[in-house]
Coordinates of C-alpha atoms (C1' of nucleotides) in Angstrom, one line a residue:
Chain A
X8 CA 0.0 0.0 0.0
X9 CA 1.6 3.7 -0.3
X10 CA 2.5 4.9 2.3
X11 CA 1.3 9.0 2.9
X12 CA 4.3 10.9 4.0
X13 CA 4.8 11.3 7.2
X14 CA 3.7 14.8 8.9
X15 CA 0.9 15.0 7.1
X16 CA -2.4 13.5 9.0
X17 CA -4.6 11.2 6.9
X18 CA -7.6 12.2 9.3
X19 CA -9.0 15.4 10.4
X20 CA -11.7 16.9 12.7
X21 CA -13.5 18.4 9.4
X22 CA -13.1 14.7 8.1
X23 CA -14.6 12.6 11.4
X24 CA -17.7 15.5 11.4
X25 CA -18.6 14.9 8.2
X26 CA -18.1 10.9 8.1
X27 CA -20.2 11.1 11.1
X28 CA -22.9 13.1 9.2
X29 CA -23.1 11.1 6.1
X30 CA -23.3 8.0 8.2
X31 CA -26.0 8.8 10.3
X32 CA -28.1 10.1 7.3
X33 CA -27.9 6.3 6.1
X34 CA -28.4 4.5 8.6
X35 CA -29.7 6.4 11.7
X36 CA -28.4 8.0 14.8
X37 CA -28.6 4.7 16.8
X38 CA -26.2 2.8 14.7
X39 CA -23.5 5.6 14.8
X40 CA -20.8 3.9 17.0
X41 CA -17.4 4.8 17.2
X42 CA -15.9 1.4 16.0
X43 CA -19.0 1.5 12.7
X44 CA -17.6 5.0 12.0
X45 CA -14.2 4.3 12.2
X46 CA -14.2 1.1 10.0
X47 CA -16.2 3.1 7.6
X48 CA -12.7 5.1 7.4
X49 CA -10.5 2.7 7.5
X50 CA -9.1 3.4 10.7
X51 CA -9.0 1.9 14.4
X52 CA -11.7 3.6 16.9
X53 CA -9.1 5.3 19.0
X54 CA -8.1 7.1 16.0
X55 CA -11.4 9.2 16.3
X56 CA -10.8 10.4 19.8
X57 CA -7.4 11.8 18.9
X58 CA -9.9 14.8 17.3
X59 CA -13.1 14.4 19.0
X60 CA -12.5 13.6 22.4
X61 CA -15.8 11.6 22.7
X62 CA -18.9 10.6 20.7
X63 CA -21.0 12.5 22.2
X64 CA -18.9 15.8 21.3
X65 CA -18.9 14.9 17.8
X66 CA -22.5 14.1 17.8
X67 CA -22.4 17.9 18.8
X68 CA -19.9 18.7 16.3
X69 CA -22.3 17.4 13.6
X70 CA -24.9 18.7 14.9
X71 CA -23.8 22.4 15.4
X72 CA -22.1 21.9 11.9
X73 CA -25.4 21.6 10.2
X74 CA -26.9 24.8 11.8
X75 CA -24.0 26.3 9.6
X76 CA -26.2 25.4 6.9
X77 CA -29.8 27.0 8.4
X78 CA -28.0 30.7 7.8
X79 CA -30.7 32.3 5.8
X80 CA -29.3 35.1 3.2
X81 CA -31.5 38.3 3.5
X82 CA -34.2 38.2 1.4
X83 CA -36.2 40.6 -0.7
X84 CA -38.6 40.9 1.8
X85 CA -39.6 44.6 2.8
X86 CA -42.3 43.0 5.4
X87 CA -40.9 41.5 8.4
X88 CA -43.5 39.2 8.8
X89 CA -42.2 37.8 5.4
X90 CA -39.2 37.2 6.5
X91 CA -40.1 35.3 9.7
X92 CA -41.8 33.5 7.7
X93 CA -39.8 32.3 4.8
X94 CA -37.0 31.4 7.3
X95 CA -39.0 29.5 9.2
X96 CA -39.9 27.7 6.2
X97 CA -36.1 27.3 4.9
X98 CA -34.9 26.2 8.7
X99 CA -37.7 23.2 7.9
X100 CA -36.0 22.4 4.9
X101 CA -32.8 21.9 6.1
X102 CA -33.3 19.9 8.8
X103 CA -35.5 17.9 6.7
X104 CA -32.6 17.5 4.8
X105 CA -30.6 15.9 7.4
X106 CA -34.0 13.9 9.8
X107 CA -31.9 11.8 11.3
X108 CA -30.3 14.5 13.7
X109 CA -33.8 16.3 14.1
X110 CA -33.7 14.6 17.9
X111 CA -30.1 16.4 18.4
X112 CA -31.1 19.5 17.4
X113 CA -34.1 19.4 20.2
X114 CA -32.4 17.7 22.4
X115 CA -28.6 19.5 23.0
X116 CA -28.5 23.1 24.2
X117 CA -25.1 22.9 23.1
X118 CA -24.7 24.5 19.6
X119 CA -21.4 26.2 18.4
X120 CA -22.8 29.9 18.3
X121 CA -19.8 30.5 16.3
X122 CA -21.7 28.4 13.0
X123 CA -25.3 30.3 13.4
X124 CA -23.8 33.7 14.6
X125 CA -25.4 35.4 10.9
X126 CA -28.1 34.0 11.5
X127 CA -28.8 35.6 15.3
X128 CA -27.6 38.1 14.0
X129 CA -30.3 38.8 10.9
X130 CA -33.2 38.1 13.5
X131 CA -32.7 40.1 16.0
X132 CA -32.0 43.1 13.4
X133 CA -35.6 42.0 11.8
X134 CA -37.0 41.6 15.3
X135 CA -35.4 45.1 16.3
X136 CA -36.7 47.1 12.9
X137 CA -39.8 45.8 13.0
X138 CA -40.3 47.6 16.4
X139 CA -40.2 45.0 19.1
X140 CA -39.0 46.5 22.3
X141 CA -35.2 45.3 24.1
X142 CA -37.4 43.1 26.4
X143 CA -39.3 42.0 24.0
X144 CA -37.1 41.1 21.5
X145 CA -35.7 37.9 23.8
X146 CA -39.4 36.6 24.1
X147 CA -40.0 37.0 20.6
X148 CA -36.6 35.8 19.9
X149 CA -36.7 32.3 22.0
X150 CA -40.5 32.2 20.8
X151 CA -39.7 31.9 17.1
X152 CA -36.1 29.9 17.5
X153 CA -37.7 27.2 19.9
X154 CA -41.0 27.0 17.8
X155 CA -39.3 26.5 14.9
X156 CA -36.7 24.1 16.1
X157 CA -38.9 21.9 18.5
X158 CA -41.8 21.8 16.2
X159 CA -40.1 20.5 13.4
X160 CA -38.0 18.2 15.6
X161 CA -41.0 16.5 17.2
X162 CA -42.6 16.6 13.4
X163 CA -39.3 14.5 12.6
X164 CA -39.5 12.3 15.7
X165 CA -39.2 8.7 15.4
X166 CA -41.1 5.5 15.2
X167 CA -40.2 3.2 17.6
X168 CA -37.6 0.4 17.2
X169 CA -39.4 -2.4 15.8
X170 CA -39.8 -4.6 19.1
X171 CA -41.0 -7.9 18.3
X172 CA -42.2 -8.5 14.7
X173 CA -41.8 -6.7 12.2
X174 CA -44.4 -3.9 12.1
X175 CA -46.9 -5.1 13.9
X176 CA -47.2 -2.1 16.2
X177 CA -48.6 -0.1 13.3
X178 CA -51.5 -2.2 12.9
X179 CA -52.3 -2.5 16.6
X180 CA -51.9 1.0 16.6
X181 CA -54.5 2.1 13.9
X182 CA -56.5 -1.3 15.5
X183 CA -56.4 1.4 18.4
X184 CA -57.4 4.6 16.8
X185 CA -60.4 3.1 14.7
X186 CA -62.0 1.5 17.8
X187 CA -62.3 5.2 19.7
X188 CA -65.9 5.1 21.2
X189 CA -67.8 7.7 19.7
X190 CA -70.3 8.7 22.8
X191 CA -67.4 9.2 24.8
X192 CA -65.0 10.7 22.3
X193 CA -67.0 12.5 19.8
X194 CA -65.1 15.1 19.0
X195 CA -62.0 12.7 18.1
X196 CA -64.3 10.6 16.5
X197 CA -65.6 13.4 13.8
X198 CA -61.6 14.7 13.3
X199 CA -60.8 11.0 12.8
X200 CA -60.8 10.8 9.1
X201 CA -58.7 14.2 8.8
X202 CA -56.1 13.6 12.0
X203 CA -55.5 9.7 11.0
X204 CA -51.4 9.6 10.7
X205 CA -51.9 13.2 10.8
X206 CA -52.1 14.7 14.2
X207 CA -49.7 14.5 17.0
X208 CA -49.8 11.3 18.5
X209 CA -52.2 10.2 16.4
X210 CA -49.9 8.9 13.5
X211 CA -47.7 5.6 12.7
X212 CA -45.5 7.5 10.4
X213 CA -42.4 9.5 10.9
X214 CA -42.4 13.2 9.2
X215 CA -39.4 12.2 7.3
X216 CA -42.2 10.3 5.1
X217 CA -45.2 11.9 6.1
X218 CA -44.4 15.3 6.5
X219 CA -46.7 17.8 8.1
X220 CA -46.5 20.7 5.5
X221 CA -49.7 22.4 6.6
X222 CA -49.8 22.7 9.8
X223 CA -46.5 23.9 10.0
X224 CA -47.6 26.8 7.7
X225 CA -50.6 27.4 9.7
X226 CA -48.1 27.7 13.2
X227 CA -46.0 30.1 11.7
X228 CA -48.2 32.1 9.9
X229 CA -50.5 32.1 13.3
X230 CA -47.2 33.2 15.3
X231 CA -46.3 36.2 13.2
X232 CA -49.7 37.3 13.2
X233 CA -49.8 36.9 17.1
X234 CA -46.6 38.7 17.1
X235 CA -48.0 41.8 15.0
X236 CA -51.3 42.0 17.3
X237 CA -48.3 41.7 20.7
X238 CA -46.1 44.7 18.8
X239 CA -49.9 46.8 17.9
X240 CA -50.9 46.4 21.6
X241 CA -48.1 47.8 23.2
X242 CA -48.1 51.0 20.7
X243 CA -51.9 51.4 21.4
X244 CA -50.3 51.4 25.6
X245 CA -47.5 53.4 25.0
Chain B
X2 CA -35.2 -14.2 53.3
X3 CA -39.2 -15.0 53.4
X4 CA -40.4 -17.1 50.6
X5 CA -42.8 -15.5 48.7
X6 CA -45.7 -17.6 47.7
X7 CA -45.6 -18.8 44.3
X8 CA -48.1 -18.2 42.0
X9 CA -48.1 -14.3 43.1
X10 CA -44.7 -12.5 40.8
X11 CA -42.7 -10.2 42.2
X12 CA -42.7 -7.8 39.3
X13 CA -45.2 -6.3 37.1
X14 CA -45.0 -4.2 34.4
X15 CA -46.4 -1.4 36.1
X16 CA -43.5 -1.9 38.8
X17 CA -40.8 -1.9 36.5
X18 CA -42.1 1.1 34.5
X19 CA -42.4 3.7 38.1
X20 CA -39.4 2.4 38.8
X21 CA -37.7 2.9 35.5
X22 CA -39.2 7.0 35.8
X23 CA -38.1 7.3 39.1
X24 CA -34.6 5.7 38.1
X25 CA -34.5 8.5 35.0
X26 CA -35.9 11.2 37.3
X27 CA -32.7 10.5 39.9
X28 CA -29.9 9.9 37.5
X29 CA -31.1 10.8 34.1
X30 CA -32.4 9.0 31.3
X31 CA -28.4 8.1 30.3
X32 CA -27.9 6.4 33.4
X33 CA -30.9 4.1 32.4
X34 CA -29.9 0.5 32.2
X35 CA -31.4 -2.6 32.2
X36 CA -29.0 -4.0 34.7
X37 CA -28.7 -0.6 36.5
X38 CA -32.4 -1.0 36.8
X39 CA -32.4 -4.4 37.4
X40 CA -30.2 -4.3 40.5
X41 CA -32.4 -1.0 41.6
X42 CA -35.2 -3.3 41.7
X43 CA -33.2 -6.5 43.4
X44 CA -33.7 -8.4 40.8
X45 CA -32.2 -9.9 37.7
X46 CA -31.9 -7.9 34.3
X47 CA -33.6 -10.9 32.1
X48 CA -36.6 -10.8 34.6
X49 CA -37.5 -7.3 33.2
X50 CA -37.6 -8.1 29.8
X51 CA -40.5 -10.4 30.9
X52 CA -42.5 -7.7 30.9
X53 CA -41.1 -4.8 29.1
X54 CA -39.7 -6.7 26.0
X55 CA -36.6 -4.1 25.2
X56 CA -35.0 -1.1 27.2
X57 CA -36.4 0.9 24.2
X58 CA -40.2 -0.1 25.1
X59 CA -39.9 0.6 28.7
X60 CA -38.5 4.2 27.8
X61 CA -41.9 4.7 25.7
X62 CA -43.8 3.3 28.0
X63 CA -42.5 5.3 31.0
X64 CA -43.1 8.5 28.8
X65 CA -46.7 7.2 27.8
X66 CA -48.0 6.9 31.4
X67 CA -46.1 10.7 32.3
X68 CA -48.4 11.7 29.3
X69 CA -51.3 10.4 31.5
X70 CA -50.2 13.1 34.4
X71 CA -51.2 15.7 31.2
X72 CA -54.8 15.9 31.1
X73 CA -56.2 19.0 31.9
X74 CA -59.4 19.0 33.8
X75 CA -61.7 21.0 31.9
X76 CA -61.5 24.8 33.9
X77 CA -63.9 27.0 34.5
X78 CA -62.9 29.5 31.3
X79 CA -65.4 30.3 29.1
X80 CA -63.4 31.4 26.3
X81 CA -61.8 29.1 24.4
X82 CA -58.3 31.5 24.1
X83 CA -58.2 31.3 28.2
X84 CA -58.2 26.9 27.8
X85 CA -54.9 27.3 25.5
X86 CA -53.5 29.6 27.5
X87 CA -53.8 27.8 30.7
X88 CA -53.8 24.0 29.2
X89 CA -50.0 24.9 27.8
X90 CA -48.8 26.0 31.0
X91 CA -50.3 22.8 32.8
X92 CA -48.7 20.6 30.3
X93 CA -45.6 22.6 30.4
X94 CA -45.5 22.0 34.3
X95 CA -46.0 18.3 34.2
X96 CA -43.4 18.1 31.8
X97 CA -41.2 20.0 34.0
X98 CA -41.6 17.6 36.5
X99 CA -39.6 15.0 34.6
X100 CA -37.4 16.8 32.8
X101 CA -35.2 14.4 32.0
X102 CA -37.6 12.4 30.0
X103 CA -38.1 15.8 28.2
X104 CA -36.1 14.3 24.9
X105 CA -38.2 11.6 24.7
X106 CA -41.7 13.5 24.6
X107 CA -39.7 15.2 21.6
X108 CA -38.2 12.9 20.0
X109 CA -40.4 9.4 19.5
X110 CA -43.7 8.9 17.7
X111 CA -44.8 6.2 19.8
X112 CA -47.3 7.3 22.6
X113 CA -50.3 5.2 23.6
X114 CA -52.7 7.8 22.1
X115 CA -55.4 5.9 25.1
X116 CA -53.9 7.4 28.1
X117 CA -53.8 10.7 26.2
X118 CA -57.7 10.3 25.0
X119 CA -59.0 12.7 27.4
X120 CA -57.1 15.9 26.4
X121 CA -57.5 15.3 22.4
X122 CA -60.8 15.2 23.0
X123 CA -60.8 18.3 25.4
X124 CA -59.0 20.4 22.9
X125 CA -60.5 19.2 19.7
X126 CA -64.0 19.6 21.4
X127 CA -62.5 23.2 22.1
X128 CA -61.1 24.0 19.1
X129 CA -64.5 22.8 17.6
X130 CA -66.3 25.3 19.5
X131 CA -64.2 28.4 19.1
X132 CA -65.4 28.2 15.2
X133 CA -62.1 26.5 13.6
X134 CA -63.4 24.7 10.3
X135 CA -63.1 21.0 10.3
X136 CA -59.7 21.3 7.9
X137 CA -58.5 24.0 9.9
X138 CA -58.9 22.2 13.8
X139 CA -56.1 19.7 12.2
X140 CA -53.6 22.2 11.3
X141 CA -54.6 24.2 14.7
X142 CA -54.3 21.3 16.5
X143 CA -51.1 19.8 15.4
X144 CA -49.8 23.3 15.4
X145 CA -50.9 23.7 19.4
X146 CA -49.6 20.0 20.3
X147 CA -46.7 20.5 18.5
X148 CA -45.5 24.0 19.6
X149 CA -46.1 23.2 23.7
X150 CA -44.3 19.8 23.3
X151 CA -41.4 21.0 20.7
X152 CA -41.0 24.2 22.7
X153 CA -40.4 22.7 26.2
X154 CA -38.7 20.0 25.2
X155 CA -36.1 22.6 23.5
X156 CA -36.1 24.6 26.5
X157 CA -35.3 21.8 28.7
X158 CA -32.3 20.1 26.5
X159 CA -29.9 19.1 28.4
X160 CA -25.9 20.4 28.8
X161 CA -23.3 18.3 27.1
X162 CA -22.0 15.7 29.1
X163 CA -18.7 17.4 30.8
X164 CA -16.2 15.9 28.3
X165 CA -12.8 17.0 29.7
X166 CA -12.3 18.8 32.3
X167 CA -15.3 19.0 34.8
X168 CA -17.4 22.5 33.3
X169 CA -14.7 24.2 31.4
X170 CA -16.7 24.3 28.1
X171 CA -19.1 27.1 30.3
X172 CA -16.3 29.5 30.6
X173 CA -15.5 28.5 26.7
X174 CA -18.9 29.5 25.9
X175 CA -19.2 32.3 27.9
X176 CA -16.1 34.1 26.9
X177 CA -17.2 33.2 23.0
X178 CA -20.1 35.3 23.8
X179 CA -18.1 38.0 25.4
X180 CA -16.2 38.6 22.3
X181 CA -19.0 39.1 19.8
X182 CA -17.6 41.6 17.6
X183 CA -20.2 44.7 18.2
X184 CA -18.9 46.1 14.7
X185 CA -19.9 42.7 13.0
X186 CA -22.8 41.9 15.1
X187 CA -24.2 45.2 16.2
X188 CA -27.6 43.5 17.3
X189 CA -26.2 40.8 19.2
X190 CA -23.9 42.7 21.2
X191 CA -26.3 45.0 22.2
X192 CA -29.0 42.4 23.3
X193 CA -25.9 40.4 24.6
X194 CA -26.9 40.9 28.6
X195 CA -30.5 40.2 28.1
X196 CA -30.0 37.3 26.1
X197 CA -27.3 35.7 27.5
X198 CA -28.1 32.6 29.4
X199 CA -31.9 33.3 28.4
X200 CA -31.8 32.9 24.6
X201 CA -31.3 29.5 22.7
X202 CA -28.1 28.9 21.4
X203 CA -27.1 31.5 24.1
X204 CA -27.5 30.0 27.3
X205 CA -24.9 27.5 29.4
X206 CA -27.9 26.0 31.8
X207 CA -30.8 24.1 31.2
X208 CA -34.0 24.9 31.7
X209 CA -34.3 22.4 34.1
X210 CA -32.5 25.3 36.1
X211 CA -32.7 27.8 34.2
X212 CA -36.7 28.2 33.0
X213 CA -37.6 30.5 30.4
X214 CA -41.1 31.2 31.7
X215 CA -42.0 34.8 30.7
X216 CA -40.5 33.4 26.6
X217 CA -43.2 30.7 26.8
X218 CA -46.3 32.9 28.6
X219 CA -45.5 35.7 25.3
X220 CA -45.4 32.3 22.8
X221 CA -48.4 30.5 23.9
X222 CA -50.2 34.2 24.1
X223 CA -49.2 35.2 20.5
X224 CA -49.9 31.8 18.8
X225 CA -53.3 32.2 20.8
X226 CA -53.8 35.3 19.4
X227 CA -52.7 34.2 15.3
X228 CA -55.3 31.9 15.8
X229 CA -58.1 34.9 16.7
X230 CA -57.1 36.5 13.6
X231 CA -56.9 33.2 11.2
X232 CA -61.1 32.6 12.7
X233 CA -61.9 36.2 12.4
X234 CA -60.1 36.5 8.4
X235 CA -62.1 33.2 7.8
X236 CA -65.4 34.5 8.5
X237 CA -64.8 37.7 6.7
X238 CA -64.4 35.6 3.7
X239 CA -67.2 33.1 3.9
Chain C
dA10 C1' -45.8 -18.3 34.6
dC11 C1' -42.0 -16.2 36.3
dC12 C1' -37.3 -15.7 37.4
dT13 C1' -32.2 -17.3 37.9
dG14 C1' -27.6 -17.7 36.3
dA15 C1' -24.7 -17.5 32.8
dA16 C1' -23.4 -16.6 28.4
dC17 C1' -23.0 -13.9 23.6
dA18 C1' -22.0 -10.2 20.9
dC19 C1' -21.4 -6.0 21.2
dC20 C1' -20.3 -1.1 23.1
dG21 C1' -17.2 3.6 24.6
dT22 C1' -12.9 4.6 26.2
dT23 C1' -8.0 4.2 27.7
dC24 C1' -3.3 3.4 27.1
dA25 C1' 1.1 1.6 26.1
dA26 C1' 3.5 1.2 22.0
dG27 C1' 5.0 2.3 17.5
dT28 C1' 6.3 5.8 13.7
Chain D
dA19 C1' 1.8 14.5 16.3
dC20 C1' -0.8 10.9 14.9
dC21 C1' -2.3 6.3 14.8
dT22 C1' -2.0 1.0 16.0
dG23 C1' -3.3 -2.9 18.7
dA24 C1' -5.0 -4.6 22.5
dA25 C1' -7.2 -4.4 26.7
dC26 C1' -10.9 -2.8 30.4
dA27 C1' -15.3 -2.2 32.1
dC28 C1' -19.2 -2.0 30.6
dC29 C1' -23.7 -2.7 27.7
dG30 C1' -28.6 -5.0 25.7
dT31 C1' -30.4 -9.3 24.9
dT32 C1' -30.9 -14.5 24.7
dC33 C1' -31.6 -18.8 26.6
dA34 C1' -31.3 -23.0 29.1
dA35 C1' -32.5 -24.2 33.5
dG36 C1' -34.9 -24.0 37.7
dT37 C1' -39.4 -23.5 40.6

DNA sequence: ACCTGAACACCGTTCAAGT
DNA sequence: ACCTGAACACCGTTCAAGT
């Protein structure tokens, strides 16, 4: 085999992080495992902790890596409703892109600022022009990040493991929805047809397959106009 | 040791589940092991899987009997904008109360829909009655759901596990923050010392600590209020 | 039916040793 | 500095065997 010359590294941080993405896009976040990844390079497990330190800090490396790619250029959007809007939509998109670390992304409070530094940056100007106060700004700011963000991470949550045969769970569980007694649940009973694998907790499919493009719409659009009635109200005080 | 009388088990699977959310609520859902458990309990691991089948069915178990603790008892509010209000901080409270099993509401589509029966039909039978059309109570509904689980869930992420040395990656964050170039970033340095430790991606503590209550009392109000303005711009049009 | 006791096939991580 | 090779202390899960 040739031999690299010596001095220069054949792995690198930059290297492990994205190894570690492309391998949990294909075959989930529960079969990343440092031994998997590293024979997937070629290369012994400790090799990987020479620029990682551990697995969960890369899992955190990948994960703040991605948020790199959520930056949202400005748009031509006068309105600053637009623009809260068409990010929100374009953060969807990329973590659709990458569904497999939706649970990270909800889950870890550790994110490299550093990667999504633009992007604070662009909101809290928008949030600031459009004439939200100093305190209000952080409400509205954490209100629109953590909507965004845990919506579409629970939209992207995942079926569970497939226990005992194969997908057997699916059918009890629609066994279990069609069988809701309709003098004591009448109201589920009529949204039935319309929230079958469709509403929270009512659905046997993941939104990496079934995603939930509507009602994410109707959220955001519902938020921004709850945010221009919150921004109206405190002129009409003021 | 006194012989228990055979016929009558030791275990059952409601045992082993309150012990498994107790177990999580002590040490965290990481230290969560079937042996760990198993020992907990005096017992041997392979008598657990008796009744639970996998680790990974316990863990949705566990968090489908906390969803239980969520039902809201219908209150004594007329208006339908009131119920939201104060069903989301109810179910943000119970959540609170486990917050370790906070990842899990977020992050798996498997929840025994039958414990949580009696607050679908609540807030459907609400939404229903405020005047939302029968395609719009989905999206409202899934946008509701969503949000309050999505939000907390962010809000209660957890730290990174201390990889090195014991919290050093909080003064590394912290003086990261600090040296936000104000020429660069003009917006985040100057809502730097409201946001920091209160806004996502710019905090060191959980919100298991930490709680970002008056964020979530200005979201839940402004998505309350989007949906006023989604009925009232419906029944403009028809 | 319910649980023991031991085994199997894995893990993450550490560490001396090589280059 | 960077990686090998092997070891350590764990895992989840299975399974014969007991009662």
């Amino acid at each position: 085999v040739a031999r690299r010359p010596s001095g220069t590294p054949g792995l690198s941080l930059e290297a492990v992080v994205a190894a570690a993405i492309t391998y949990v896009d294909e075959h989930g976040l529960d079969a990343l495992t440092m031994r998997a990844l590293a024979a997937s390079m070629g290369v012994y497990p400790a090799a990987l902790y020479w620029y990682v330190g551990s697995k969960s800090r890369l899992v955190s490396l990948s994960a703040s890596y991605l948020l790199g790619d959520v930056y949202v250029d400005h748009l031509a959007t006068p309105r600053w409703q637009d623009w809260l809007i068409e990010t929100a939509q374009v953060m969807r998109q990329s973590m659709h892109q990458h569904p497999n670390f939706a649970t990270v992304f909800g889950s870890e409070i550790a994110v490299d600022m550093t990667t999504a530094t633009p992007f604070i940056e662009s909101l809290l100007g928008v949030l600031a022009d459009a004439g939200f106060s100093d305190d209000d700004v952080v409400d509205a700011y954490n209100s629109y990040t953590g909507t965004v963000i845990g919506w579409v991470s629970v939209e992207l949550s995942h079926e569970p493991k497939a226990a005992g045969r194969d997908k057997d769970w699916q059918s009890d569980f629609q066994a279990n929805l069609g069988a809701v007694n309709p003098v004591k649940n009448p109201h589920i009973a009529r949204a039935l047809p319309r929230l079958a694998n469709r509403g929270y907790m009512m659905r046997w499919e993941s939104g990496k397959t079934n995603p939930l493009d509507s009602s994410y719409t109707y959220l955001i659009e519902s938020l921004v106009l709850g945010f221009e009635r919150k921004l109206a109200s405190r002129d009409a005080v003021s």
